[in-house]
Structure formats: structure tokens, C-alpha cells
CSV table of C-alpha atoms (C1' of nucleotides) in Angstrom, one decimal:
chain,number,residue,atom,x,y,z
A,1,MET,CA,28.1,19.3,92.5
A,2,GLU,CA,30.1,20.6,89.5
A,3,LYS,CA,31.9,17.8,87.7
A,4,VAL,CA,35.7,17.7,87.5
A,5,ILE,CA,37.0,15.7,84.5
A,6,ALA,CA,40.6,15.2,83.8
A,7,LEU,CA,42.0,14.0,80.4
A,8,VAL,CA,45.3,12.3,80.7
A,9,ASP,CA,47.1,12.0,77.4
A,10,CYS,CA,50.5,10.4,76.8
A,11,ASN,CA,52.9,12.7,74.9
A,12,SER,CA,54.0,11.3,71.5
A,13,PHE,CA,53.0,7.9,72.9
A,14,TYR,CA,54.5,5.4,70.4
A,15,CYS,CA,57.7,7.5,70.3
A,16,SER,CA,57.9,7.7,74.1
A,17,CYS,CA,57.5,3.9,74.3
A,18,GLU,CA,60.5,3.4,71.9
A,19,ARG,CA,62.5,6.0,73.9
A,20,LEU,CA,61.8,4.1,77.1
A,21,PHE,CA,64.1,1.3,76.0
A,22,ARG,CA,66.6,3.6,74.2
A,23,PRO,CA,67.6,6.3,76.7
A,24,ASP,CA,70.4,7.2,74.2
A,25,LEU,CA,67.6,8.8,72.1
A,26,LEU,CA,66.5,11.2,74.8
A,27,LYS,CA,67.3,14.3,72.7
A,28,THR,CA,67.0,12.7,69.3
A,29,PRO,CA,64.0,13.3,67.1
A,30,ILE,CA,62.0,10.1,66.8
A,31,GLY,CA,59.2,9.0,64.5
A,32,VAL,CA,57.1,5.8,64.4
A,33,LEU,CA,55.6,4.6,61.1
A,34,SER,CA,52.3,3.0,60.3
A,35,ASN,CA,52.1,-0.6,59.0
A,36,ASN,CA,54.2,-1.3,55.9
A,37,ASP,CA,56.4,1.6,57.0
A,38,GLY,CA,54.0,3.9,55.1
A,39,CYS,CA,53.6,7.1,57.0
A,40,PHE,CA,54.3,8.8,60.3
A,41,VAL,CA,51.7,8.1,63.0
A,42,SER,CA,53.7,9.4,66.0
A,43,ARG,CA,56.4,12.1,66.2
A,44,THR,CA,58.3,13.7,69.1
A,45,ASN,CA,58.5,17.5,69.4
A,46,GLU,CA,62.0,17.4,67.8
A,47,LEU,CA,60.6,15.7,64.7
A,48,LYS,CA,57.6,18.1,64.6
A,49,ALA,CA,60.1,21.0,64.7
A,50,LEU,CA,61.7,19.6,61.5
A,51,GLY,CA,58.4,20.1,59.8
A,52,VAL,CA,57.3,16.5,59.5
A,53,LYS,CA,53.5,16.3,59.5
A,54,MET,CA,51.2,13.7,61.0
A,55,GLY,CA,50.5,11.1,58.3
A,56,GLU,CA,53.4,12.3,56.1
A,57,PRO,CA,54.6,9.5,53.8
A,58,TYR,CA,58.0,8.3,54.9
A,59,PHE,CA,59.5,8.1,51.5
A,60,LYS,CA,58.9,11.8,50.9
A,61,VAL,CA,60.9,12.9,53.9
A,62,LYS,CA,63.4,10.1,54.1
A,63,GLU,CA,66.3,12.3,53.0
A,64,LEU,CA,65.4,15.0,55.6
A,65,CYS,CA,65.3,12.3,58.3
A,66,GLU,CA,68.6,10.9,57.4
A,67,LYS,CA,70.2,14.3,57.3
A,68,ASN,CA,68.9,15.1,60.8
A,69,ASN,CA,69.6,11.7,62.3
A,70,VAL,CA,66.0,11.0,63.0
A,71,ALA,CA,65.4,7.7,64.7
A,72,VAL,CA,62.6,6.0,62.7
A,73,PHE,CA,60.8,2.9,63.9
A,74,SER,CA,58.3,0.5,62.4
A,75,ALA,CA,55.2,0.2,64.6
A,76,ASN,CA,55.6,-2.3,67.4
A,77,PHE,CA,52.0,-2.5,68.7
A,78,SER,CA,52.5,-5.3,71.2
A,79,LEU,CA,55.0,-3.1,73.0
A,80,TYR,CA,52.7,-0.1,72.9
A,81,THR,CA,49.7,-2.1,74.2
A,82,ASN,CA,51.8,-3.4,77.1
A,83,ILE,CA,53.1,0.0,78.1
A,84,SER,CA,49.6,1.4,77.8
A,85,ASP,CA,48.3,-1.2,80.3
A,86,ARG,CA,50.9,0.0,82.8
A,87,VAL,CA,49.8,3.6,82.4
A,88,MET,CA,46.1,2.8,82.8
A,89,ARG,CA,46.8,0.6,85.9
A,90,THR,CA,48.6,3.5,87.5
A,91,LEU,CA,45.7,5.8,86.8
A,92,ILE,CA,43.2,3.6,88.5
A,93,ASN,CA,44.9,4.3,91.8
A,94,PHE,CA,44.1,8.0,91.5
A,95,ALA,CA,40.4,8.1,90.5
A,96,PRO,CA,37.3,6.1,91.3
A,97,ILE,CA,36.1,6.3,87.7
A,98,VAL,CA,38.4,5.9,84.8
A,99,GLU,CA,37.4,5.7,81.1
A,100,VAL,CA,40.2,4.2,79.0
A,101,TYR,CA,39.5,6.2,75.8
A,102,SER,CA,42.3,5.0,73.6
A,103,VAL,CA,45.7,3.4,73.8
A,104,ASP,CA,47.2,6.6,75.0
A,105,GLU,CA,44.3,8.5,76.6
A,106,ALA,CA,42.0,8.2,79.6
A,107,PHE,CA,39.3,10.4,81.2
A,108,LEU,CA,39.3,10.5,85.0
A,109,ASP,CA,36.4,11.6,87.1
A,110,LEU,CA,37.9,13.7,89.9
A,111,THR,CA,34.7,15.1,91.2
A,112,GLY,CA,34.8,15.3,95.0
A,113,ILE,CA,38.6,15.0,95.3
A,114,GLN,CA,39.7,17.2,98.1
A,115,GLY,CA,42.4,19.9,97.9
A,116,ASN,CA,44.1,21.5,95.0
A,117,ILE,CA,43.2,19.6,91.8
A,118,GLU,CA,46.1,20.9,89.8
A,119,GLU,CA,48.5,19.8,92.5
A,120,TYR,CA,46.8,16.4,92.5
A,121,CYS,CA,47.2,16.0,88.8
A,122,ARG,CA,50.9,17.0,89.0
A,123,GLU,CA,51.3,14.1,91.3
A,124,ILE,CA,49.6,11.8,88.8
A,125,ARG,CA,51.9,13.0,86.1
A,126,GLU,CA,55.0,12.5,88.2
A,127,THR,CA,54.0,9.1,89.3
A,128,ILE,CA,53.4,7.9,85.8
A,129,LEU,CA,56.7,9.3,84.7
A,130,ARG,CA,58.6,7.7,87.6
A,131,ASN,CA,56.8,4.3,87.6
A,132,VAL,CA,56.2,3.7,83.9
A,133,GLY,CA,58.6,6.2,82.3
A,134,ILE,CA,56.0,7.9,80.0
A,135,PRO,CA,55.5,11.7,80.0
A,136,VAL,CA,51.8,12.7,80.0
A,137,SER,CA,49.8,15.9,79.8
A,138,ILE,CA,46.7,16.5,81.8
A,139,GLY,CA,43.8,18.9,81.1
A,140,ILE,CA,41.1,19.4,83.7
A,141,ALA,CA,37.6,21.0,83.2
A,142,ASN,CA,34.0,20.2,83.9
A,143,THR,CA,33.2,18.5,80.6
A,144,LYS,CA,35.1,16.1,78.4
A,145,THR,CA,35.3,18.5,75.5
A,146,LEU,CA,36.7,21.3,77.7
A,147,SER,CA,39.2,18.9,79.2
A,148,LYS,CA,40.4,18.1,75.7
A,149,VAL,CA,40.9,21.8,75.1
A,150,ALA,CA,42.8,22.1,78.3
A,151,ASN,CA,44.9,19.1,77.5
A,152,LYS,CA,46.0,20.4,74.2
A,153,ILE,CA,47.1,23.7,75.7
A,154,ALA,CA,48.9,22.0,78.5
A,155,LYS,CA,50.8,20.1,75.8
A,156,ASN,CA,51.8,23.1,73.8
A,157,TYR,CA,52.7,25.6,76.6
A,158,ASP,CA,55.9,24.4,78.3
A,159,LYS,CA,55.6,26.8,81.2
A,160,LEU,CA,52.3,25.1,82.3
A,161,GLY,CA,54.4,22.0,83.3
A,162,GLY,CA,52.0,19.6,81.5
A,163,VAL,CA,48.9,20.4,83.6
A,164,LEU,CA,46.1,22.9,83.1
A,165,HIS,CA,42.9,23.3,85.1
A,166,LEU,CA,40.2,25.5,83.5
A,167,SER,CA,39.3,26.6,87.0
A,168,SER,CA,38.3,30.1,86.3
A,169,ARG,CA,36.3,32.1,83.8
A,170,GLU,CA,39.4,33.9,82.6
A,171,ARG,CA,41.2,30.6,81.9
A,172,ILE,CA,38.3,29.2,80.0
A,173,GLU,CA,38.0,32.3,77.8
A,174,TRP,CA,41.7,32.5,77.2
A,175,SER,CA,41.9,28.8,76.3
A,176,LEU,CA,38.9,28.8,74.0
A,177,GLU,CA,40.3,31.8,72.2
A,178,LYS,CA,43.6,30.1,71.7
A,179,THR,CA,41.9,27.0,70.2
A,180,LYS,CA,41.2,26.9,66.5
A,181,VAL,CA,37.9,25.2,65.5
A,182,GLU,CA,39.7,22.4,63.7
A,183,ASP,CA,41.4,21.5,67.0
A,184,ILE,CA,38.1,21.0,68.9
A,185,TRP,CA,37.3,17.4,69.7
A,186,GLY,CA,34.6,16.4,67.3
A,187,ILE,CA,35.2,19.1,64.7
A,188,GLY,CA,37.0,17.6,61.7
A,189,ARG,CA,38.2,19.1,58.5
A,190,ARG,CA,34.8,19.3,56.8
A,191,SER,CA,33.1,21.0,59.7
A,192,SER,CA,35.9,23.5,60.3
A,193,GLU,CA,35.8,24.6,56.7
A,194,LYS,CA,32.0,25.2,57.0
A,195,LEU,CA,32.5,27.0,60.3
A,196,ASN,CA,35.2,29.2,58.8
A,197,GLY,CA,32.7,30.0,56.1
A,198,LEU,CA,30.4,31.3,58.8
A,199,GLY,CA,33.2,33.5,60.1
A,200,VAL,CA,33.9,31.2,63.1
A,201,TYR,CA,37.6,30.5,63.6
A,202,ASN,CA,38.2,29.7,67.2
A,203,ALA,CA,36.4,27.7,70.0
A,204,LYS,CA,35.2,30.8,71.7
A,205,GLN,CA,33.4,32.0,68.6
A,206,PHE,CA,31.9,28.6,68.1
A,207,ARG,CA,30.7,28.4,71.7
A,208,ASP,CA,29.0,31.8,71.4
A,209,TYR,CA,27.5,31.2,67.9
A,210,LYS,CA,23.9,32.0,68.5
A,211,ASN,CA,22.0,30.3,65.7
A,212,GLU,CA,21.6,26.9,67.3
A,213,ARG,CA,19.1,25.7,64.7
A,214,GLN,CA,21.7,26.3,62.0
A,215,ILE,CA,24.3,24.4,63.9
A,216,GLN,CA,21.9,21.5,64.2
A,217,LYS,CA,21.1,21.6,60.5
A,218,ILE,CA,24.7,21.8,59.3
A,219,PHE,CA,26.6,19.7,61.9
A,220,THR,CA,23.7,17.5,63.2
A,221,LYS,CA,23.2,16.8,66.8
A,222,VAL,CA,26.9,16.0,67.2
A,223,GLY,CA,27.8,19.6,66.5
A,224,ARG,CA,25.1,20.9,69.0
A,225,ARG,CA,26.5,18.5,71.6
A,226,THR,CA,30.0,19.8,71.1
A,227,GLN,CA,28.8,23.4,71.4
A,228,ASP,CA,27.0,22.6,74.6
A,229,GLU,CA,30.0,20.9,76.1
A,230,LEU,CA,32.1,24.0,75.3
A,231,LYS,CA,29.5,26.0,77.3
A,232,GLY,CA,30.2,23.7,80.2
A,233,LYS,CA,27.0,21.6,79.9
A,234,THR,CA,27.7,17.9,80.3
A,235,CYS,CA,26.5,15.9,77.3
A,236,LEU,CA,29.1,13.1,77.3
A,237,GLU,CA,29.3,10.9,80.3
A,238,LEU,CA,32.3,8.8,81.2
A,239,ASN,CA,32.0,5.4,79.7
A,240,THR,CA,33.6,2.8,81.9
A,241,VAL,CA,32.3,-0.5,80.5
A,242,VAL,CA,34.2,-2.0,77.6
A,243,GLU,CA,31.5,-2.5,74.9
A,244,LYS,CA,31.7,-5.3,72.5
A,245,LYS,CA,32.7,-4.4,68.9
A,246,LYS,CA,29.8,-4.0,66.5
A,247,GLU,CA,31.9,-4.7,63.6
A,248,ILE,CA,35.4,-6.1,63.1
A,249,ILE,CA,37.7,-5.1,60.3
A,250,SER,CA,40.9,-6.7,59.3
A,251,SER,CA,42.9,-5.2,56.4
A,252,ARG,CA,46.4,-4.6,55.2
A,253,THR,CA,48.2,-2.8,52.5
A,254,PHE,CA,50.4,-5.4,50.7
A,255,GLY,CA,54.2,-5.1,51.0
A,256,ALA,CA,54.4,-5.5,47.2
A,257,PRO,CA,51.8,-5.3,44.5
A,258,VAL,CA,49.8,-8.5,43.9
A,259,PHE,CA,48.6,-9.7,40.5
A,260,ASP,CA,47.3,-13.2,41.0
A,261,LEU,CA,44.2,-14.7,42.6
A,262,LYS,CA,46.2,-17.2,44.6
A,263,SER,CA,48.1,-14.5,46.6
A,264,LEU,CA,44.9,-12.5,47.1
A,265,ARG,CA,43.2,-15.6,48.5
A,266,GLU,CA,46.0,-16.2,50.9
A,267,SER,CA,45.9,-12.6,52.2
A,268,ILE,CA,42.1,-12.7,52.5
A,269,ALA,CA,42.3,-16.0,54.4
A,270,ASN,CA,44.7,-14.4,56.8
A,271,TYR,CA,42.5,-11.4,57.4
A,272,ALA,CA,39.4,-13.6,57.8
A,273,THR,CA,41.3,-15.6,60.4
A,274,LEU,CA,42.4,-12.5,62.3
A,275,ALA,CA,38.9,-11.1,62.3
A,276,SER,CA,37.2,-14.4,63.4
A,277,GLU,CA,39.7,-14.7,66.3
A,278,LYS,CA,38.8,-11.2,67.5
A,279,LEU,CA,35.1,-12.2,67.1
A,280,ARG,CA,35.5,-15.3,69.3
A,281,LEU,CA,37.6,-13.3,71.8
A,282,GLN,CA,34.5,-11.3,72.7
A,283,ASP,CA,32.3,-14.4,72.6
A,284,SER,CA,30.3,-13.2,69.6
A,285,VAL,CA,29.1,-14.6,66.3
A,286,CYS,CA,28.4,-12.7,63.1
A,287,ALA,CA,25.7,-12.6,60.5
A,288,SER,CA,27.7,-11.4,57.5
A,289,ILE,CA,31.0,-10.6,56.0
A,290,GLU,CA,32.3,-8.2,53.3
A,291,VAL,CA,35.4,-8.5,51.2
A,292,VAL,CA,37.1,-5.5,49.6
A,293,VAL,CA,40.1,-5.5,47.2
A,294,ARG,CA,41.6,-2.5,45.6
A,295,THR,CA,44.5,-1.2,43.6
A,296,ASN,CA,46.8,1.6,44.7
A,297,PRO,CA,45.0,4.9,44.3
A,298,TYR,CA,48.2,6.9,44.5
A,299,LYS,CA,49.8,5.1,41.7
A,300,ASN,CA,49.2,5.9,38.0
A,301,VAL,CA,48.0,2.5,37.0
A,302,SER,CA,44.5,1.3,35.9
A,303,GLN,CA,42.3,1.4,39.0
A,304,TYR,CA,40.0,-1.2,40.4
A,305,TYR,CA,37.9,-1.1,43.6
A,306,ALA,CA,35.5,-3.9,44.4
A,307,ALA,CA,33.5,-4.8,47.5
A,308,LYS,CA,30.9,-7.5,48.1
A,309,GLY,CA,29.2,-9.1,51.0
A,310,HIS,CA,27.8,-12.4,52.0
A,311,ARG,CA,25.1,-13.1,54.6
A,312,PHE,CA,25.3,-16.4,56.4
A,313,ASN,CA,22.3,-18.7,56.8
A,314,CYS,CA,23.0,-18.8,60.5
A,315,HIS,CA,25.4,-16.8,62.7
A,316,THR,CA,28.9,-18.1,62.9
A,317,ASN,CA,32.4,-17.5,64.3
A,318,ASP,CA,34.0,-20.5,62.7
A,319,THR,CA,37.2,-19.5,60.9
A,320,ARG,CA,36.7,-22.2,58.3
A,321,THR,CA,33.2,-21.0,57.4
A,322,ILE,CA,34.3,-17.4,57.3
A,323,ILE,CA,37.3,-18.2,55.0
A,324,LYS,CA,35.2,-20.4,52.8
A,325,TYR,CA,32.7,-17.6,52.1
A,326,ALA,CA,35.3,-14.9,52.0
A,327,TRP,CA,36.9,-16.8,49.2
A,328,ARG,CA,33.7,-17.4,47.4
A,329,VAL,CA,33.1,-13.6,47.4
A,330,LEU,CA,36.7,-12.9,46.4
A,331,ASP,CA,36.4,-15.2,43.4
A,332,GLU,CA,33.5,-13.1,42.2
A,333,LEU,CA,35.3,-9.8,42.7
A,334,PHE,CA,38.6,-10.8,41.2
A,335,GLN,CA,39.5,-9.5,37.8
A,336,GLN,CA,42.7,-10.4,36.0
A,337,GLY,CA,45.1,-7.7,34.9
A,338,PHE,CA,45.1,-5.3,37.9
A,339,GLU,CA,47.8,-4.5,40.4
A,340,TYR,CA,46.2,-5.2,43.7
A,341,LYS,CA,47.5,-3.2,46.7
A,342,LYS,CA,45.1,-3.8,49.6
A,343,GLY,CA,42.6,-6.4,50.9
A,344,MET,CA,40.0,-6.2,53.6
A,345,VAL,CA,37.6,-8.4,55.5
A,346,ARG,CA,34.8,-6.8,57.5
A,347,ILE,CA,32.6,-8.8,59.9
A,348,SER,CA,29.3,-7.3,60.9
A,349,GLY,CA,25.9,-8.2,62.2
A,350,ILE,CA,27.6,-9.1,65.4
A,351,ARG,CA,25.7,-10.5,68.4
A,352,ASP,CA,26.5,-12.6,71.5
A,353,GLY,CA,27.4,-16.2,70.8
A,354,ASP,CA,24.7,-17.7,73.0
A,355,GLN,CA,22.0,-15.8,71.1
A,356,CYS,CA,22.8,-17.7,67.9
A,357,GLN,CA,19.9,-18.5,65.7
A,358,LEU,CA,20.3,-22.2,64.7
A,359,SER,CA,19.7,-23.3,61.2
A,360,LEU,CA,17.4,-26.2,60.6
A,361,PHE,CA,20.0,-28.0,58.5
A,362,GLU,CA,23.4,-26.9,59.7
A,363,ASN,CA,23.3,-27.1,63.5
A,364,SER,CA,24.4,-30.7,63.8
A,365,ASN,CA,28.1,-29.5,63.6
A,366,ILE,CA,27.8,-26.5,65.8
A,367,ASP,CA,29.1,-28.2,69.0
A,368,LYS,CA,32.0,-29.7,67.1
A,369,SER,CA,32.8,-26.3,65.6
A,370,LYS,CA,32.7,-24.6,68.9
A,371,LYS,CA,35.1,-27.1,70.5
A,372,LEU,CA,37.5,-27.1,67.7
A,373,MET,CA,37.7,-23.3,67.7
A,374,GLU,CA,38.2,-23.3,71.4
A,375,VAL,CA,41.1,-25.7,71.2
A,376,ILE,CA,42.8,-23.8,68.3
A,377,ASP,CA,42.5,-20.5,70.2
A,378,ARG,CA,43.9,-22.0,73.3
A,379,ILE,CA,46.9,-23.5,71.5
A,380,ASN,CA,47.6,-20.3,69.7
A,381,ARG,CA,47.4,-18.3,72.8
A,382,ARG,CA,49.9,-20.6,74.5
A,383,GLU,CA,52.3,-21.4,71.7
A,384,GLY,CA,52.1,-18.1,69.8
A,385,PRO,CA,49.9,-16.7,67.0
A,386,GLN,CA,49.3,-18.9,64.0
A,387,THR,CA,50.8,-22.1,65.6
A,388,ILE,CA,47.7,-23.7,64.2
A,389,LYS,CA,46.2,-22.2,61.1
A,390,SER,CA,44.3,-23.0,58.0
A,391,MET,CA,46.4,-24.0,55.0
A,392,ALA,CA,44.4,-21.4,53.1
A,393,CYS,CA,46.6,-18.8,54.8
A,394,GLY,CA,49.6,-20.0,52.9
A,395,VAL,CA,53.2,-20.5,54.1
A,396,ASP,CA,56.1,-18.1,54.5
A,397,ASN,CA,57.7,-15.8,51.9
A,398,ARG,CA,54.5,-14.3,50.9
A,399,ALA,CA,54.8,-11.4,48.5
A,400,TRP,CA,51.9,-9.5,50.0
A,401,LYS,CA,53.3,-9.6,53.5
A,402,MET,CA,53.8,-6.1,55.0
A,403,ARG,CA,57.2,-4.5,55.4
A,404,GLN,CA,58.5,-3.6,58.8
A,405,ASP,CA,62.1,-3.0,58.3
A,406,MET,CA,62.8,-0.9,61.4
A,407,LYS,CA,60.9,-2.6,64.1
A,408,SER,CA,62.3,-2.5,67.7
A,409,PRO,CA,62.7,-5.8,69.6
A,410,ARG,CA,59.8,-7.2,71.6
A,411,TYR,CA,61.3,-5.9,74.8
A,412,VAL,CA,58.4,-6.8,77.1
A,413,THR,CA,56.6,-9.6,75.2
A,414,GLY,CA,59.4,-11.9,74.0
A,415,TRP,CA,61.8,-13.7,76.4
A,416,ASN,CA,64.6,-13.5,73.8
A,417,ASN,CA,64.3,-9.8,73.5
A,418,LEU,CA,64.6,-8.7,77.1
A,419,LYS,CA,66.6,-5.5,77.4
A,420,LYS,CA,70.2,-6.4,78.2
A,421,CYS,CA,72.1,-4.4,80.8
A,422,TYR,CA,75.9,-4.5,80.8
B,1,DT,C1',59.9,1.8,44.8
B,2,DC,C1',57.5,4.1,48.5
B,3,DT,C1',51.0,7.1,51.0
B,4,DG,C1',47.9,2.8,57.8
B,5,DG,C1',44.4,0.4,60.3
B,6,DG,C1',40.3,0.0,63.1
B,7,DG,C1',36.5,1.8,64.9
B,8,DT,C1',31.8,4.8,66.1
B,9,DC,C1',27.8,7.6,65.3
B,10,DC,C1',24.4,10.1,62.5
B,11,DT,C1',21.3,10.9,58.6
B,12,DA,C1',18.9,10.1,54.5
B,13,DG,C1',16.4,7.2,51.7
B,14,DG,C1',14.4,2.9,50.3
B,15,DA,C1',11.6,-1.2,51.4
B,16,DC,C1',8.0,-2.8,53.6
B,17,DC,C1',3.9,-3.0,56.6
B,18,DC,C1',-0.8,-1.7,58.1
C,1,DT,C1',-7.7,14.7,37.2
C,2,DC,C1',-7.4,12.9,41.4
C,3,DT,C1',-3.2,8.6,44.5
C,4,DG,C1',-2.6,8.9,52.7
C,5,DG,C1',-0.2,8.7,56.8
C,6,DG,C1',2.6,6.7,59.9
C,7,DG,C1',5.7,3.5,61.5
C,8,DT,C1',10.0,0.3,61.5
C,9,DC,C1',14.0,-1.6,59.8
C,10,DC,C1',18.0,-1.8,57.1
C,11,DT,C1',21.8,0.1,54.4
C,12,DA,C1',25.1,3.3,52.3
C,13,DG,C1',27.7,7.1,52.8
C,14,DG,C1',29.7,10.9,55.4
C,15,DA,C1',32.2,12.6,59.1
C,16,DC,C1',34.9,12.0,62.8
C,17,DC,C1',38.2,9.8,66.2
C,18,DC,C1',42.9,7.8,67.7
DNA sequence: TCTGGGGTCCTAGGACCC
DNA sequence: TCTGGGGTCCTAGGACCC
């Protein structure tokens, strides 16, 4: 039986979440900024119409935004995660197999659903809008890549009402012709430049490009796979199990430049703490860490980038151990006289906690460590993040702490911030 | 003054082994 | 002068995604 795959994608997701609690902003252009209020990561159509691009630095268009009464928000990820859960839980009622692909997207396997698929998807769309309050677009086709194509078109052509099913040869041809190569899922900037060089500009031309060996050579098997998917051949199955992370990264741009080792150490301790919490959350241990510090590449000051790793004698997920070695590495990297702007801790060599290779000399404390980490995690879950933390993380008023000047209240995750109705 | 954060997959090349 | 062949594992870097 031919597969039927639907891609449900929330429209301007972060902005739609903000709008949910601010109905007064229904017609107002809205934008949500990345951490540190750096650049735009979500825009409503009204904001796009003003010419503000994805990833555009806020400071460059601040004046334009003020002139046009744009509602600008700092990112409020706990809110978005909560709303995302509600959307995904709604979707589960409509399909036996659902792959949650990202915070705002899910693939549904609708193979075997009786009746008119497009009508069915309109019902999904209306249910999410009514029950959760988030507008979505839905693209339907027989491969994931084609459903992505359909989704994008459903989003951009108002008269489709947010749903497009590539149910006929004509619709497929028309849609592929309308899709530029850089808008194909899996074809990024580099590849689209190369394709343009071959005289290939839209998805239809790419699908029909005959020299498969050349595609393989230039774009690797990833490119071949994308091409096959556009032809309607399934290469990418729906992935419904949540895989454990193979590496965990924790990094932030600092709110203000940092010059001294003490502040850098504090920030690195915080990132190490965050990363090890995530590691324990998935019951894993790691074999190595890497620390990176760097100056601001956009600023005209003397530049410095340094990265260095450390491999543990035996696997660990103990915050204290990870901070200790992260600091040891940092001390080697640090050079006086630079204006540091970003720090990062990366954890890798991840494996399940119960497969831990014990060291001959260090295993006597392993039970103690495990118990201590469990207690700390439990308290922090119950009483709030960082209720118990290492002194290495420092206390408040840290210069490097990120800016979030325009953050909306924790409407759904903090009792004191519940939406008030008068 | 001011430019995010967190991930995955693929390939090439080196180290090492027999 | 001449210096094999095949395999595995690991890592760095590139490209891409949201």
C-alpha cells in the first residue's frame, strides 16, 4: 500500500505561543529573539512583511520595529515546550504512528486512514486551533521529503487553507516546480549553490537530474536519498522512539564581555552542571568533555578561540568530577588580555550508566556519587533549578549572565504568573 | 552597546593491526 | 631500484536541521 505521510508544522511557533496569552496582539507583528536577545528566531507573517529576516540581529532593526509597533519577546522556552506538549498530545489522537520531529513539527503516518485525507487533516488543524490555540499547516504526500514540500506550499498559499495533499501527478509537478532547491529539506546553502552551478534551480529539476553518480559524488548519499524521496521512493522511515543523545552541549554567549578567569570559571561550571544534569536525565555516563572559549568574532578586537578536551579514566556523570576537569582544561586554555564572549562545555562518549567501566582505583566512591547526584536532582526538580548547586557556579549578579529583557511571564509553569482574567 | 543554542549524519584521513 | 592489502576504529571538519 502506498504510504501517506503528513507533516504538521506550527505556524511561527514561538510567536504563536506568545500570542496565545496576548490576544490583544492578534494583528500586531510579533518577533521572538534568541538567547541574550541576540537575533530573531521566530517571526509572524506581519513581521516578515516588514522585511525582517530569520536570524536578523535585533539591534540592526530595532528602530524599524519601534516605528512599526512590533511586539518583541525574549525567548521563553519553558512556555514553548509546554505548549508543544499539548499540540503533540492532540496529534496522537489522530494517527497511530507519530514522530515528534522538533518542538513545532511532527510527522504522522496516515496510511490506511479511510475517507478524504485532506478533509481529515483539516479536522486535525481545526482541533489543534480550538483545543490548544496554535495555528498549524499540514502537508501530505507519500514520503517525508515530499510532505515537507507540501507543507511549505500550504503555508505560503492562503487559499489552500493551511492543508495540501500531493494526491495527483499534477499537484506534485506543480509543487516541485514552485519549490526552489534551497527550500528542499536537506539541501542547505552550500548544496544549493552547487546545484545552481549545474543549472538546477527548482525541486523538479533536481528530481529529474539524470546523473546520479554525480549527485552521489558531490552531495554524498544524503543528496541521493533526498532525490529518491522527491521521486516518491521512501528512504526515511518515521522514527518514533526517542533516542538518547550522543553528545550534549551547553553553551551561552555572555551578556557582557568577560576578561577574568574567575568569571569564565563560573560560567563553565554552570554549563558543566547543566550538561551533567541532562546526562543523568537520560541515565547515561560520558567518557570525555571538551571546553571551548572564544572572543566575539563580530567585534573588531583581538580574537582568540581555544578548545581542548579531557578523557576520563572511567565514565562518569558526577557534576563535581565534570566541573573539576572542565576547570582544569579551562585553566590551560585561558589567556589574559582577551575579551571573552562565549563559553561552551561539550560532553561526548556517551553510553548507558549501567555499562560503566569501573576503574581499579576510583570505584570505591561510585555508589556514594550516584546517591548524591540522585538526591540533588530530586531536590532541584521539586524545589526549582539550582536550589542545590556547586559553589563553583558562583552567586547572583554575574556579569556573564545572559540578557533577557523582554521575557513574557511563565504563564503555564509558575503559579505566580498565571494569566489573570478580570 | 548590540549577531543563539543544540543537535545529527557523513566522509576523509590517520593510526593501528595482521 | 624495488616497499602489499585489507580491515577497524577514531577524530576532525563539513553540511545540514530546527
